[in-house]
mmCIF file of C-alpha atoms in Angstrom:
data_model
loop_
_atom_site.group_PDB
_atom_site.id
_atom_site.type_symbol
_atom_site.label_atom_id
_atom_site.label_comp_id
_atom_site.label_asym_id
_atom_site.label_seq_id
_atom_site.Cartn_x
_atom_site.Cartn_y
_atom_site.Cartn_z
ATOM 1 C CA UNK A 1 -7.068 -30.454 13.730
ATOM 2 C CA UNK A 2 -4.269 -30.456 11.121
ATOM 3 C CA UNK A 3 -4.685 -26.757 10.436
ATOM 4 C CA UNK A 4 -4.252 -26.169 14.375
ATOM 5 C CA UNK A 5 -1.381 -28.442 14.529
ATOM 6 C CA UNK A 6 0.187 -26.262 11.888
ATOM 7 C CA UNK A 7 -0.579 -23.003 13.589
ATOM 8 C CA UNK A 8 0.912 -24.432 16.980
ATOM 9 C CA UNK A 9 4.046 -25.688 15.239
ATOM 10 C CA UNK A 10 4.642 -22.125 13.832
ATOM 11 C CA UNK A 11 4.073 -20.629 17.169
ATOM 12 C CA UNK A 12 6.628 -23.183 18.596
ATOM 13 C CA UNK A 13 9.208 -22.345 15.974
ATOM 14 C CA UNK A 14 8.907 -18.621 16.678
ATOM 15 C CA UNK A 15 9.267 -19.082 20.427
ATOM 16 C CA UNK A 16 12.315 -21.093 19.907
ATOM 17 C CA UNK A 17 13.898 -18.506 17.660
ATOM 18 C CA UNK A 18 13.253 -15.955 20.183
ATOM 19 C CA UNK A 19 14.514 -18.272 22.958
ATOM 20 C CA UNK A 20 17.138 -16.265 24.975
ATOM 21 C CA UNK A 21 19.358 -19.375 25.516
ATOM 22 C CA UNK A 22 18.994 -21.501 22.172
ATOM 23 C CA UNK A 23 17.493 -19.033 19.871
ATOM 24 C CA UNK A 24 18.821 -17.049 16.717
ATOM 25 C CA UNK A 25 20.843 -14.170 17.724
ATOM 26 C CA UNK A 26 19.337 -12.012 14.769
ATOM 27 C CA UNK A 27 15.620 -12.942 15.866
ATOM 28 C CA UNK A 28 16.586 -12.157 19.400
ATOM 29 C CA UNK A 29 17.944 -8.637 18.670
ATOM 30 C CA UNK A 30 14.601 -7.766 16.924
ATOM 31 C CA UNK A 31 12.315 -5.134 18.138
ATOM 32 C CA UNK A 32 8.701 -4.051 16.871
ATOM 33 C CA UNK A 33 10.285 -1.087 15.546
ATOM 34 C CA UNK A 34 13.120 -2.922 13.769
ATOM 35 C CA UNK A 35 10.715 -5.513 11.815
ATOM 36 C CA UNK A 36 8.405 -2.960 10.620
ATOM 37 C CA UNK A 37 10.285 -2.688 7.219
ATOM 38 C CA UNK A 38 10.180 -6.414 6.686
ATOM 39 C CA UNK A 39 6.346 -6.450 7.403
ATOM 40 C CA UNK A 40 5.981 -3.871 4.747
ATOM 41 C CA UNK A 41 8.234 -5.776 2.357
ATOM 42 C CA UNK A 42 6.428 -9.046 2.771
ATOM 43 C CA UNK A 43 2.948 -7.469 2.412
ATOM 44 C CA UNK A 44 4.175 -6.045 -0.965
ATOM 45 C CA UNK A 45 5.704 -9.352 -2.080
ATOM 46 C CA UNK A 46 2.177 -10.868 -1.315
ATOM 47 C CA UNK A 47 0.472 -7.922 -3.640
ATOM 48 C CA UNK A 48 3.144 -8.441 -6.184
ATOM 49 C CA UNK A 49 2.709 -12.539 -6.519
ATOM 50 C CA UNK A 50 -1.096 -11.717 -6.965
ATOM 51 C CA UNK A 51 -0.144 -9.082 -9.557
ATOM 52 C CA UNK A 52 1.718 -11.621 -11.490
ATOM 53 C CA UNK A 53 -0.678 -14.408 -10.774
ATOM 54 C CA UNK A 54 2.151 -16.503 -9.345
ATOM 55 C CA UNK A 55 -0.444 -18.846 -7.547
ATOM 56 C CA UNK A 56 2.339 -21.453 -6.796
ATOM 57 C CA UNK A 57 4.589 -19.014 -5.122
ATOM 58 C CA UNK A 58 1.619 -17.015 -3.272
ATOM 59 C CA UNK A 59 1.477 -19.645 -0.302
ATOM 60 C CA UNK A 60 5.097 -19.060 0.280
ATOM 61 C CA UNK A 61 4.518 -15.095 0.306
ATOM 62 C CA UNK A 62 1.294 -15.446 2.393
ATOM 63 C CA UNK A 63 3.594 -17.608 5.117
ATOM 64 C CA UNK A 64 6.123 -14.929 5.270
ATOM 65 C CA UNK A 65 3.489 -12.306 5.927
ATOM 66 C CA UNK A 66 1.885 -14.876 8.559
ATOM 67 C CA UNK A 67 5.379 -15.072 10.139
ATOM 68 C CA UNK A 68 5.459 -11.324 10.578
ATOM 69 C CA UNK A 69 2.305 -11.556 12.771
ATOM 70 C CA UNK A 70 3.539 -14.225 14.699
ATOM 71 C CA UNK A 71 6.774 -12.402 15.703
ATOM 72 C CA UNK A 72 4.880 -9.505 16.869
ATOM 73 C CA UNK A 73 2.778 -11.906 18.950
ATOM 74 C CA UNK A 74 5.595 -13.396 20.190
ATOM 75 C CA UNK A 75 7.436 -10.291 21.180
ATOM 76 C CA UNK A 76 4.133 -8.896 22.911
ATOM 77 C CA UNK A 77 4.046 -12.311 24.935
ATOM 78 C CA UNK A 78 7.422 -11.974 26.132
ATOM 79 C CA UNK A 79 6.219 -8.454 27.494
ATOM 80 C CA UNK A 80 3.251 -9.824 28.689
ATOM 81 C CA UNK A 81 1.129 -7.354 26.526
ATOM 82 C CA UNK A 82 -1.001 -9.555 24.699
ATOM 83 C CA UNK A 83 -0.259 -13.141 22.820
ATOM 84 C CA UNK A 84 -1.438 -14.662 19.439
ATOM 85 C CA UNK A 85 -4.847 -15.855 20.938
ATOM 86 C CA UNK A 86 -5.446 -12.339 21.514
ATOM 87 C CA UNK A 87 -4.565 -11.230 18.103
ATOM 88 C CA UNK A 88 -6.985 -13.980 16.848
ATOM 89 C CA UNK A 89 -9.890 -13.162 19.297
ATOM 90 C CA UNK A 90 -9.604 -9.527 18.222
ATOM 91 C CA UNK A 91 -10.002 -10.265 14.560
ATOM 92 C CA UNK A 92 -12.802 -12.775 15.277
ATOM 93 C CA UNK A 93 -14.530 -10.336 17.521
ATOM 94 C CA UNK A 94 -14.219 -7.515 15.103
ATOM 95 C CA UNK A 95 -15.506 -9.782 12.073
ATOM 96 C CA UNK A 96 -18.683 -10.841 13.886
ATOM 97 C CA UNK A 97 -19.380 -7.061 15.136
ATOM 98 C CA UNK A 98 -19.024 -5.783 11.556
ATOM 99 C CA UNK A 99 -21.212 -8.547 9.973
ATOM 100 C CA UNK A 100 -24.554 -8.475 11.770
ATOM 101 C CA UNK A 101 -26.454 -9.555 8.411
ATOM 102 C CA UNK A 102 -24.405 -12.795 8.616
ATOM 103 C CA UNK A 103 -23.855 -13.717 12.220
ATOM 104 C CA UNK A 104 -26.821 -11.851 13.806
ATOM 105 C CA UNK A 105 -29.941 -12.377 11.366
ATOM 106 C CA UNK A 106 -30.237 -8.395 11.250
ATOM 107 C CA UNK A 107 -31.574 -6.739 8.129
ATOM 108 C CA UNK A 108 -29.488 -4.243 6.666
ATOM 109 C CA UNK A 109 -30.340 -2.043 3.467
ATOM 110 C CA UNK A 110 -26.740 -0.455 2.850
ATOM 111 C CA UNK A 111 -23.974 -2.643 3.910
ATOM 112 C CA UNK A 112 -21.363 -0.225 3.023
ATOM 113 C CA UNK A 113 -23.134 2.505 5.175
ATOM 114 C CA UNK A 114 -23.532 0.009 8.109
ATOM 115 C CA UNK A 115 -19.810 -1.022 7.887
ATOM 116 C CA UNK A 116 -18.802 2.486 8.072
ATOM 117 C CA UNK A 117 -21.146 3.224 10.890
ATOM 118 C CA UNK A 118 -19.633 0.547 12.809
ATOM 119 C CA UNK A 119 -16.143 1.410 12.240
ATOM 120 C CA UNK A 120 -17.165 4.956 13.401
ATOM 121 C CA UNK A 121 -18.384 3.323 16.755
ATOM 122 C CA UNK A 122 -15.257 1.564 17.310
ATOM 123 C CA UNK A 123 -13.316 4.710 16.564
ATOM 124 C CA UNK A 124 -15.558 6.615 19.249
ATOM 125 C CA UNK A 125 -15.142 3.764 21.813
ATOM 126 C CA UNK A 126 -11.298 4.209 21.442
ATOM 127 C CA UNK A 127 -11.806 7.785 22.288
ATOM 128 C CA UNK A 128 -9.925 8.999 19.033
ATOM 129 C CA UNK A 129 -10.139 12.681 18.886
ATOM 130 C CA UNK A 130 -9.952 13.416 15.235
ATOM 131 C CA UNK A 131 -11.627 11.626 12.300
ATOM 132 C CA UNK A 132 -8.139 10.924 10.843
ATOM 133 C CA UNK A 133 -6.592 9.680 14.313
ATOM 134 C CA UNK A 134 -6.605 6.043 13.048
ATOM 135 C CA UNK A 135 -5.111 6.337 9.634
ATOM 136 C CA UNK A 136 -1.784 4.516 9.945
ATOM 137 C CA UNK A 137 1.338 6.940 9.344
ATOM 138 C CA UNK A 138 3.204 4.078 7.688
ATOM 139 C CA UNK A 139 0.679 3.520 4.666
ATOM 140 C CA UNK A 140 2.498 4.659 1.409
ATOM 141 C CA UNK A 141 1.727 7.996 0.696
ATOM 142 C CA UNK A 142 -0.556 7.771 -2.096
ATOM 143 C CA UNK A 143 -2.659 5.328 -0.266
ATOM 144 C CA UNK A 144 -2.816 7.459 2.903
ATOM 145 C CA UNK A 145 -3.840 10.683 0.701
ATOM 146 C CA UNK A 146 -6.688 8.544 -0.654
ATOM 147 C CA UNK A 147 -7.550 7.281 2.822
ATOM 148 C CA UNK A 148 -7.410 10.659 4.379
ATOM 149 C CA UNK A 149 -9.750 12.260 1.341
ATOM 150 C CA UNK A 150 -12.231 9.485 1.727
ATOM 151 C CA UNK A 151 -12.490 9.779 5.467
ATOM 152 C CA UNK A 152 -13.221 13.525 5.129
ATOM 153 C CA UNK A 153 -15.505 13.069 2.314
ATOM 154 C CA UNK A 154 -18.049 11.179 4.641
ATOM 155 C CA UNK A 155 -18.758 14.222 6.719
ATOM 156 C CA UNK A 156 -19.313 16.621 3.570
ATOM 157 C CA UNK A 157 -15.779 18.083 3.050
ATOM 158 C CA UNK A 158 -15.533 17.234 -0.640
ATOM 159 C CA UNK A 159 -16.518 18.255 -4.049
ATOM 160 C CA UNK A 160 -19.818 16.659 -5.182
ATOM 161 C CA UNK A 161 -18.733 17.275 -8.956
ATOM 162 C CA UNK A 162 -15.473 16.232 -11.076
ATOM 163 C CA UNK A 163 -14.839 19.716 -12.603
ATOM 164 C CA UNK A 164 -13.379 21.332 -9.710
ATOM 165 C CA UNK A 165 -11.466 18.606 -8.743
ATOM 166 C CA UNK A 166 -9.714 18.483 -12.336
ATOM 167 C CA UNK A 167 -9.319 22.260 -11.727
ATOM 168 C CA UNK A 168 -7.392 22.085 -8.631
ATOM 169 C CA UNK A 169 -4.970 19.643 -10.379
ATOM 170 C CA UNK A 170 -4.388 22.344 -12.987
ATOM 171 C CA UNK A 171 -3.944 24.890 -10.470
ATOM 172 C CA UNK A 172 -1.443 22.729 -8.386
ATOM 173 C CA UNK A 173 0.313 22.050 -11.676
ATOM 174 C CA UNK A 174 0.502 25.742 -12.487
ATOM 175 C CA UNK A 175 2.001 26.512 -9.151
ATOM 176 C CA UNK A 176 4.560 23.710 -9.253
ATOM 177 C CA UNK A 177 5.631 25.226 -12.966
ATOM 178 C CA UNK A 178 5.703 28.739 -11.379
ATOM 179 C CA UNK A 179 7.937 27.778 -8.506
ATOM 180 C CA UNK A 180 9.969 25.557 -10.788
ATOM 181 C CA UNK A 181 10.821 28.869 -12.900
ATOM 182 C CA UNK A 182 12.217 30.838 -10.285
ATOM 183 C CA UNK A 183 15.822 31.531 -10.176
ATOM 184 C CA UNK A 184 17.132 30.180 -7.860
ATOM 185 C CA UNK A 185 14.275 27.591 -7.175
ATOM 186 C CA UNK A 186 13.558 26.912 -3.751
ATOM 187 C CA UNK A 187 13.860 23.356 -3.079
ATOM 188 C CA UNK A 188 11.566 23.312 0.009
ATOM 189 C CA UNK A 189 8.689 25.248 -1.552
ATOM 190 C CA UNK A 190 8.976 23.390 -4.913
ATOM 191 C CA UNK A 191 8.611 20.095 -2.901
ATOM 192 C CA UNK A 192 5.474 21.350 -1.090
ATOM 193 C CA UNK A 193 4.041 22.333 -4.504
ATOM 194 C CA UNK A 194 4.915 18.949 -6.069
ATOM 195 C CA UNK A 195 3.202 17.269 -3.089
ATOM 196 C CA UNK A 196 0.056 19.455 -3.593
ATOM 197 C CA UNK A 197 -0.170 18.514 -7.047
ATOM 198 C CA UNK A 198 0.144 14.696 -6.243
ATOM 199 C CA UNK A 199 -2.499 15.192 -3.473
ATOM 200 C CA UNK A 200 -4.704 16.645 -5.926
ATOM 201 C CA UNK A 201 -3.999 13.806 -8.418
ATOM 202 C CA UNK A 202 -5.085 11.297 -5.665
ATOM 203 C CA UNK A 203 -8.208 13.176 -5.189
ATOM 204 C CA UNK A 204 -9.014 12.988 -9.073
ATOM 205 C CA UNK A 205 -8.397 9.447 -9.097
ATOM 206 C CA UNK A 206 -10.777 8.879 -6.153
ATOM 207 C CA UNK A 207 -13.494 10.808 -7.837
ATOM 208 C CA UNK A 208 -13.390 8.712 -10.787
ATOM 209 C CA UNK A 209 -13.234 5.409 -8.901
ATOM 210 C CA UNK A 210 -9.303 4.615 -9.334
ATOM 211 C CA UNK A 211 -7.306 3.405 -6.658
ATOM 212 C CA UNK A 212 -3.982 5.817 -7.252
ATOM 213 C CA UNK A 213 -1.588 3.097 -5.427
ATOM 214 C CA UNK A 214 -2.615 0.222 -7.792
ATOM 215 C CA UNK A 215 -2.917 2.641 -10.838
ATOM 216 C CA UNK A 216 0.623 3.799 -10.279
ATOM 217 C CA UNK A 217 1.881 0.446 -9.833
ATOM 218 C CA UNK A 218 0.278 -0.533 -13.141
ATOM 219 C CA UNK A 219 1.936 2.336 -14.659
ATOM 220 C CA UNK A 220 5.260 1.491 -13.300
ATOM 221 C CA UNK A 221 4.875 -2.035 -14.621
ATOM 222 C CA UNK A 222 4.164 -0.759 -18.092
ATOM 223 C CA UNK A 223 6.637 1.548 -18.212
ATOM 224 C CA UNK A 224 9.326 -0.889 -17.015
ATOM 225 C CA UNK A 225 7.994 -3.409 -19.727
ATOM 226 C CA UNK A 226 8.336 -0.937 -22.391
ATOM 227 C CA UNK A 227 11.714 0.331 -21.310
ATOM 228 C CA UNK A 228 12.985 -3.288 -21.605
ATOM 229 C CA UNK A 229 11.821 -3.274 -25.240
ATOM 230 C CA UNK A 230 13.806 -0.068 -25.625
ATOM 231 C CA UNK A 231 17.087 -1.899 -24.000
ATOM 232 C CA UNK A 232 16.527 -4.907 -26.420
ATOM 233 C CA UNK A 233 16.386 -2.367 -29.697
ATOM 234 C CA UNK A 234 19.284 -0.643 -28.339
ATOM 235 C CA UNK A 235 21.233 -3.789 -27.984
ATOM 236 C CA UNK A 236 20.072 -5.045 -31.292
ATOM 237 C CA UNK A 237 21.369 -1.800 -32.795
ATOM 238 C CA UNK A 238 25.011 -2.537 -31.814
ATOM 239 C CA UNK A 239 25.587 0.901 -30.308
ATOM 240 C CA UNK A 240 25.290 1.912 -26.482
ATOM 241 C CA UNK A 241 22.729 4.342 -25.144
ATOM 242 C CA UNK A 242 24.897 7.147 -25.175
ATOM 243 C CA UNK A 243 25.302 7.092 -28.929
ATOM 244 C CA UNK A 244 21.425 7.336 -29.329
ATOM 245 C CA UNK A 245 19.813 10.826 -29.464
ATOM 246 C CA UNK A 246 16.573 11.352 -27.210
ATOM 247 C CA UNK A 247 14.424 11.169 -30.702
ATOM 248 C CA UNK A 248 16.074 8.067 -31.587
ATOM 249 C CA UNK A 249 15.254 6.501 -28.468
ATOM 250 C CA UNK A 250 11.941 7.735 -28.273
ATOM 251 C CA UNK A 251 11.193 6.228 -31.765
ATOM 252 C CA UNK A 252 12.118 2.822 -30.145
ATOM 253 C CA UNK A 253 9.547 3.304 -27.313
ATOM 254 C CA UNK A 254 6.849 4.377 -30.072
ATOM 255 C CA UNK A 255 7.840 1.192 -31.720
ATOM 256 C CA UNK A 256 7.283 -1.143 -28.428
ATOM 257 C CA UNK A 257 3.998 0.638 -27.967
ATOM 258 C CA UNK A 258 2.832 -0.112 -31.394
ATOM 259 C CA UNK A 259 4.046 -3.803 -31.244
ATOM 260 C CA UNK A 260 1.816 -3.711 -27.816
ATOM 261 C CA UNK A 261 -1.283 -2.875 -29.500
ATOM 262 C CA UNK A 262 -1.085 -5.520 -32.289
#
């Protein structure tokens, strides 16, 4: 009951914020489109809290993300499209439908294959034309590339060995270098070639079982951590960055790396 009361309180607060007479002008002015950036930001802040193992701060971040769902539901209710109960019923029905081995005592040999089969049936019931139609455009580009590749692989449009995948990365890198060395370089074509290279690298990550988005986030964290170490050494030297050669800065970088390995 306490959980239900808490949810009802949150819904009441959201309705009050959107009230035409007594609500908050900022909340009143928002639309489905205008709060998309906030929703994405809150999702990333949840991921960041988990990666930092900030268990004390995680409930607040999850609350912020939940508020985004409530915000959408309130706007939909005002437009007589659906309400929060519809959202809850939708996910409950989907979870029960996708877990017949839990809720219907069905015997399933391959859970992953069954899951994908049920998702395919759902896509068919929604009358989607392409296999790719329900992949969100708003996904981060690396994640969306991985999802596209995974989806088409299910129908056999994929290499069955690692070697040609790696060869494709090398091929695309060569095309980037060839385009970059043109004089003058064509910015549009160069962007296209770099995009092809990134897509090929995502495919390589998928084939070796690595999530490219997570891998790049970790690489960002590692670079940031090491660069902060370089900054500390520059500060200790008593000279600004501008008075250090690249070789000197690279030496600091190697020192930071060596220190991490101890």
